[in-house]
PDB file of C-alpha atoms in Angstrom:
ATOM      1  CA  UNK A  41     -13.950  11.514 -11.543  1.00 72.00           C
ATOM      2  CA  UNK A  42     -12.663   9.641  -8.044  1.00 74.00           C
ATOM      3  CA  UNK A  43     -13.995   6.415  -9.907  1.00 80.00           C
ATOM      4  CA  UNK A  44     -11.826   6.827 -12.853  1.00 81.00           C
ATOM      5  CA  UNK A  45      -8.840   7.771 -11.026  1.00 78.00           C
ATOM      6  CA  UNK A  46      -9.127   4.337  -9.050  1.00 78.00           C
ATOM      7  CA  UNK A  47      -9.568   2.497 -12.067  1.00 82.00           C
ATOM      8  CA  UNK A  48      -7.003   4.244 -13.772  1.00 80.00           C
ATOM      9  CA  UNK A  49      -4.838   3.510 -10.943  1.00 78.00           C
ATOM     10  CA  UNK A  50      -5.957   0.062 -10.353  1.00 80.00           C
ATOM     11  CA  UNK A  51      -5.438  -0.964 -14.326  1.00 86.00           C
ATOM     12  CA  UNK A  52      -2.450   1.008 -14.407  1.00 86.00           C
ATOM     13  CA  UNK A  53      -0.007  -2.165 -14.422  1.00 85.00           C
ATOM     14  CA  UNK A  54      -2.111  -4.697 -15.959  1.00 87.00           C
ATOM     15  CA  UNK A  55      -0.086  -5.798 -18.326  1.00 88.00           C
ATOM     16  CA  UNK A  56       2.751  -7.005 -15.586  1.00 86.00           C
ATOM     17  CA  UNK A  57       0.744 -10.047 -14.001  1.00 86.00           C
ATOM     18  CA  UNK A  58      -0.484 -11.048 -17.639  1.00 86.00           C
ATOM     19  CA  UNK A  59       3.218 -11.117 -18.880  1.00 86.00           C
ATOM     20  CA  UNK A  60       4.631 -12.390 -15.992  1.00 82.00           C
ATOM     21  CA  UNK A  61       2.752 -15.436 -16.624  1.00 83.00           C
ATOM     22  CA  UNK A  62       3.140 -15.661 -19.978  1.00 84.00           C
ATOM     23  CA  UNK A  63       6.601 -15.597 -19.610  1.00 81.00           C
ATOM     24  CA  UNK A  64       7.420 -17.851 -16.651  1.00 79.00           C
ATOM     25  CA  UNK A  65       5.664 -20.258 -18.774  1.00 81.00           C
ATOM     26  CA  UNK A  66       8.762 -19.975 -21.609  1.00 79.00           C
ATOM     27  CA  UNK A  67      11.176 -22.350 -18.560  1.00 68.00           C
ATOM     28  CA  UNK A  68      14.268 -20.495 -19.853  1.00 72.00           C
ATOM     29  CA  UNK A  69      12.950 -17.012 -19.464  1.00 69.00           C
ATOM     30  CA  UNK A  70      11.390 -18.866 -16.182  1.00 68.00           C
ATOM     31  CA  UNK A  71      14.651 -19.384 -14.686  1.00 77.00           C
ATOM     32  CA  UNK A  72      16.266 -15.973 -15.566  1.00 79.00           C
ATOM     33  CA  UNK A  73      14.643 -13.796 -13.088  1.00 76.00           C
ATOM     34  CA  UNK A  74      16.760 -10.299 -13.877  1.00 80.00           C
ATOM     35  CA  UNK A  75      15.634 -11.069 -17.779  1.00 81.00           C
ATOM     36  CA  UNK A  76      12.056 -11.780 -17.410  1.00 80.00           C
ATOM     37  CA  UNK A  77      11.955  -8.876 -14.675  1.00 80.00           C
ATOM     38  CA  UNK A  78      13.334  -6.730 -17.705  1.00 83.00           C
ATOM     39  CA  UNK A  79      10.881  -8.414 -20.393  1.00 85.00           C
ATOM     40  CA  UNK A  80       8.112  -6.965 -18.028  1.00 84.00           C
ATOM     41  CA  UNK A  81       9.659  -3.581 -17.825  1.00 83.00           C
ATOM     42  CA  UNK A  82      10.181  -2.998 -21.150  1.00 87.00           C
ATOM     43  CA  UNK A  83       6.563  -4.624 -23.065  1.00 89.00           C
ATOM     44  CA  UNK A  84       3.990  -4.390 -19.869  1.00 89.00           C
ATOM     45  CA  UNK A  85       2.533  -0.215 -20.920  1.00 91.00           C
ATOM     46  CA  UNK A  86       2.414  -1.970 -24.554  1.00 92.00           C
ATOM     47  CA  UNK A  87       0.584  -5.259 -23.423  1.00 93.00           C
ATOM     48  CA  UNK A  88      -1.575  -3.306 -20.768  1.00 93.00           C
ATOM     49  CA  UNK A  89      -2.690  -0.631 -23.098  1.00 94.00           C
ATOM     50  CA  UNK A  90      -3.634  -3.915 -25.868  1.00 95.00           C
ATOM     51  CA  UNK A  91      -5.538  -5.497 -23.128  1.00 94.00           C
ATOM     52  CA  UNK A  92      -7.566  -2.885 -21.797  1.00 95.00           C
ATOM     53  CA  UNK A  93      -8.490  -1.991 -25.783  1.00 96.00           C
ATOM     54  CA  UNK A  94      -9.892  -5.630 -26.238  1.00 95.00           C
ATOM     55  CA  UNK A  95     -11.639  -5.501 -22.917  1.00 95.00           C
ATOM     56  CA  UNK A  96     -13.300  -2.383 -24.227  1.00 96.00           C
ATOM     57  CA  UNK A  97     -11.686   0.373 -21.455  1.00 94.00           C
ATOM     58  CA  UNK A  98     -12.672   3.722 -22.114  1.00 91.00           C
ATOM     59  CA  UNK A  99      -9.846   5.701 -24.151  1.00 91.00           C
ATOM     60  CA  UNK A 100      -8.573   7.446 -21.147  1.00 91.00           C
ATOM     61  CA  UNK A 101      -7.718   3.994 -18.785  1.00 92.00           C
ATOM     62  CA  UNK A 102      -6.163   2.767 -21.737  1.00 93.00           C
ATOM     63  CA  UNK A 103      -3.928   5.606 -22.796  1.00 91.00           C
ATOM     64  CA  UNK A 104      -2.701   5.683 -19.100  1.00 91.00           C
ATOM     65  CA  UNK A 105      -1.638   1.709 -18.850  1.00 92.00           C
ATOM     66  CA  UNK A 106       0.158   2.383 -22.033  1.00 92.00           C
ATOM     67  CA  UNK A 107       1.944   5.396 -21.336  1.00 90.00           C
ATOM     68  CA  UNK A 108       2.181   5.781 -17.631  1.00 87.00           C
ATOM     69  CA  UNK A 109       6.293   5.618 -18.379  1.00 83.00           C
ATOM     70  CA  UNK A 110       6.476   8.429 -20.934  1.00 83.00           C
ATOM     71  CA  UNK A 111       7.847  11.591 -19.236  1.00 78.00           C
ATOM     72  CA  UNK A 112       5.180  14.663 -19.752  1.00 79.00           C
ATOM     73  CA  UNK A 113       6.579  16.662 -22.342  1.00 76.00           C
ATOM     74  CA  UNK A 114       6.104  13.495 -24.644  1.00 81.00           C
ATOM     75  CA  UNK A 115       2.863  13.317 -23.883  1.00 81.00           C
ATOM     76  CA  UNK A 116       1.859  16.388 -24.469  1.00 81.00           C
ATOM     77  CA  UNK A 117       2.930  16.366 -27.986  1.00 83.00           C
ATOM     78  CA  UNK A 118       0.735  13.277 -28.696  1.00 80.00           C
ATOM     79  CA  UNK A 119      -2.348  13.905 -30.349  1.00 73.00           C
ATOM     80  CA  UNK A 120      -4.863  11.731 -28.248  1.00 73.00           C
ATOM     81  CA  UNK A 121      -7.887  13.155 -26.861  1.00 74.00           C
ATOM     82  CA  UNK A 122      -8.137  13.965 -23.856  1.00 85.00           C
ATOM     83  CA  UNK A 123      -4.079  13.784 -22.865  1.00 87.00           C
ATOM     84  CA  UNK A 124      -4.582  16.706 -20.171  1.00 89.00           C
ATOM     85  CA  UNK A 125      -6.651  14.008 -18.168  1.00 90.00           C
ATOM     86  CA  UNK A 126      -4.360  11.152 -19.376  1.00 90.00           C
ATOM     87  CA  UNK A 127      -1.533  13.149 -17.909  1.00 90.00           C
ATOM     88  CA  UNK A 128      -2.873  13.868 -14.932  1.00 90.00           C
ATOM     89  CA  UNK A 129      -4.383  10.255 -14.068  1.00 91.00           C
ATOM     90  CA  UNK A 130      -0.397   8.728 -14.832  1.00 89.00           C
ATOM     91  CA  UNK A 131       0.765  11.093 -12.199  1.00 89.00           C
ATOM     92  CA  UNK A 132      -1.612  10.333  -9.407  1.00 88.00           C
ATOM     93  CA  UNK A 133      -1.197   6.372 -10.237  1.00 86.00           C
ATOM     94  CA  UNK A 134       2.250   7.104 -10.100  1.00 84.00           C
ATOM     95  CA  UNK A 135       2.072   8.441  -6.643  1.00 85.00           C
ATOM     96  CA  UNK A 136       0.107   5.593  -5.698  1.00 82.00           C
ATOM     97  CA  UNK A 137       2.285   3.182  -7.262  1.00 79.00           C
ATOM     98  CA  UNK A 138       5.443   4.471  -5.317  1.00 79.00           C
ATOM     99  CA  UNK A 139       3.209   4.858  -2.171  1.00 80.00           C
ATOM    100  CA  UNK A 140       2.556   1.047  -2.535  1.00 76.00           C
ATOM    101  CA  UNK A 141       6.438   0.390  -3.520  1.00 74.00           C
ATOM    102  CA  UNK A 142       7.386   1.828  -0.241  1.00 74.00           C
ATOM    103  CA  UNK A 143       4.780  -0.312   1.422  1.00 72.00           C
ATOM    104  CA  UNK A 144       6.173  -3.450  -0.250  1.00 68.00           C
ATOM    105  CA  UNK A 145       3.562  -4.339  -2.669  1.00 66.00           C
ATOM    106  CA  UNK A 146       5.062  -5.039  -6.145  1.00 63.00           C
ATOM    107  CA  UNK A 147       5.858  -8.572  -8.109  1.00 58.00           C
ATOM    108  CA  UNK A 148       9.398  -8.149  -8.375  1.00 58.00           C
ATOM    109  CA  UNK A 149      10.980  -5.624  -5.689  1.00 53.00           C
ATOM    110  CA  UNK A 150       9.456  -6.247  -2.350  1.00 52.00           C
ATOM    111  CA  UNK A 151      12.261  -5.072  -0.339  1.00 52.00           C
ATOM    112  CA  UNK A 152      10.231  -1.337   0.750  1.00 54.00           C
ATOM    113  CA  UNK A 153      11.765   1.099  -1.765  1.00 55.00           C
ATOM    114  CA  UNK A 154      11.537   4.414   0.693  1.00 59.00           C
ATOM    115  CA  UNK A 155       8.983   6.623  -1.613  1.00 58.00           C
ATOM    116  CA  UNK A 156      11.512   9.418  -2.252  1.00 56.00           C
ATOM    117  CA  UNK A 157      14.196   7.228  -4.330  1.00 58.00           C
ATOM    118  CA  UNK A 158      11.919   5.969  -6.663  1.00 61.00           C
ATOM    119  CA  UNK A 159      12.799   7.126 -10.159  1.00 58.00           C
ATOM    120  CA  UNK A 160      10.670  10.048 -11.692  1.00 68.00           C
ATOM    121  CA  UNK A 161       8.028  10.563  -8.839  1.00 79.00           C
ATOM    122  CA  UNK A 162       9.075  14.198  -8.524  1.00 81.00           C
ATOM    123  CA  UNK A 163       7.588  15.108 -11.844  1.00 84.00           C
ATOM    124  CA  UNK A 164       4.443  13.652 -10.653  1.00 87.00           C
ATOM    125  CA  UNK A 165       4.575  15.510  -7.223  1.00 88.00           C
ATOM    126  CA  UNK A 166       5.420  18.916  -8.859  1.00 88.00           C
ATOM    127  CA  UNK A 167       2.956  18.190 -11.696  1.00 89.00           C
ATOM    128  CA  UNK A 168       0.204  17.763  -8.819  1.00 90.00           C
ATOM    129  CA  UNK A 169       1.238  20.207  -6.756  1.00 92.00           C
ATOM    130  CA  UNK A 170       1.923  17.977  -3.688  1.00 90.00           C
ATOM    131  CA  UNK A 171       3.289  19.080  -0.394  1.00 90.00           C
ATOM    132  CA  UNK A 172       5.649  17.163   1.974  1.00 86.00           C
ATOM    133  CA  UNK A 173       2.244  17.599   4.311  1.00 91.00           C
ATOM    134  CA  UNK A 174       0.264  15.650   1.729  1.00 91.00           C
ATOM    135  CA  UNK A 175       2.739  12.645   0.880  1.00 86.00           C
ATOM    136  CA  UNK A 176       2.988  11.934   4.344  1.00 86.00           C
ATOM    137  CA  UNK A 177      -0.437  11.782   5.077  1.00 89.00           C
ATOM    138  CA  UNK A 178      -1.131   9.881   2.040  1.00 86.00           C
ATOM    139  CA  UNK A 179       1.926   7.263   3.751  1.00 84.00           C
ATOM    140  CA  UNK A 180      -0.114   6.812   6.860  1.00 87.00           C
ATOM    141  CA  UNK A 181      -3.211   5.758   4.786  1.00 85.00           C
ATOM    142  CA  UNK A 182      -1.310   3.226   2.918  1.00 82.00           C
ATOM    143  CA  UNK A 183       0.047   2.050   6.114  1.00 82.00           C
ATOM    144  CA  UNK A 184      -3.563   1.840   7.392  1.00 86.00           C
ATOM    145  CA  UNK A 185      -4.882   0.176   4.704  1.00 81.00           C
ATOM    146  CA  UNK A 186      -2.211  -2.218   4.404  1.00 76.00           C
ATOM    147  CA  UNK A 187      -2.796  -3.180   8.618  1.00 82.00           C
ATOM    148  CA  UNK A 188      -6.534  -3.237   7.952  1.00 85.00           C
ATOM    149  CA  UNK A 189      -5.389  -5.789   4.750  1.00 78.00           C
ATOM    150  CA  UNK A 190      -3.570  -7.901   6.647  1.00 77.00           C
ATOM    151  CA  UNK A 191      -5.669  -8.354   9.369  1.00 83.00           C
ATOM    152  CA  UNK A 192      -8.702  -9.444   7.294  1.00 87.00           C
ATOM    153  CA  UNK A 193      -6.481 -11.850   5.235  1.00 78.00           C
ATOM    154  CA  UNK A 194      -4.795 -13.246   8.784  1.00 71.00           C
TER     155      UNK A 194
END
């Protein structure tokens, strides 16, 4: 189960470096970063989902890039199998994703979005029961990891 979290979490956004591409290579998009930032938004679950399907991802890594921005109550009315784990992986690669945010890792926002004004994590924190205890101890591993990062890439 730890191994399909961290792939779930690791694939979670793989449609964003894919498009990004893609559409930096189209030079009026290119130069229009608020619009391709937006393209990206809006078609990356779609793209990330179609990707993982032709790279032959189980069901439950795919479901998860391409609905990991659906709020929960939609979710649960879908008929996939499996959605209880689907549900649950999108949270805690949410959480990661914001602890990463705050860290300054992402393509288009790398100004360290503080973890607690990013946009829907709360559902994900109350979903998985998370304390204040927790999220801050998950901070200082991010922080570590991101030291230990930088110091082999130095």
């Amino acid at each position: 189960e730890p191994e399909e979290i961290y792939l779930c979490s690791l694939f979670v956004n793989t449609g964003e470096p894919f498009l990004v591409k893609l559409i930096s290579e189209i030079q009026a998009l290119a130069s229009d970063f608020d619009r391709m930032e937006r393209m990206v938004d809006k078609y990356h679950t779609e793209f990330g989902g179609t990707l993982l399907t032709s790279w032959k991802f189980d069901n439950v890594q795919i479901q998860v890039a391409a609905h990991h921005h659906k709020q929960t109550a939609i979710l649960k009315r879908m008929m996939e199998p499996e959605m209880d784990i689907v549900i649950r992986n999108i949270h805690i690669a949410n959480i990661a994703h914001a602890l990463a945010e705050e860290k300054g890792f992402h393509y288009f926002n790398p100004k360290n979005t503080p973890f607690r004004n990013i946009p829907d994590i709360y559902e994900s924190i109350e979903h998985l029961k998370i304390n204040e205890e927790q999220l801050d101890h998950c901070l200082v591993g991010v922080q570590e990891f991101v030291e230990e990062t930088e110091s082999i890439v130095s």
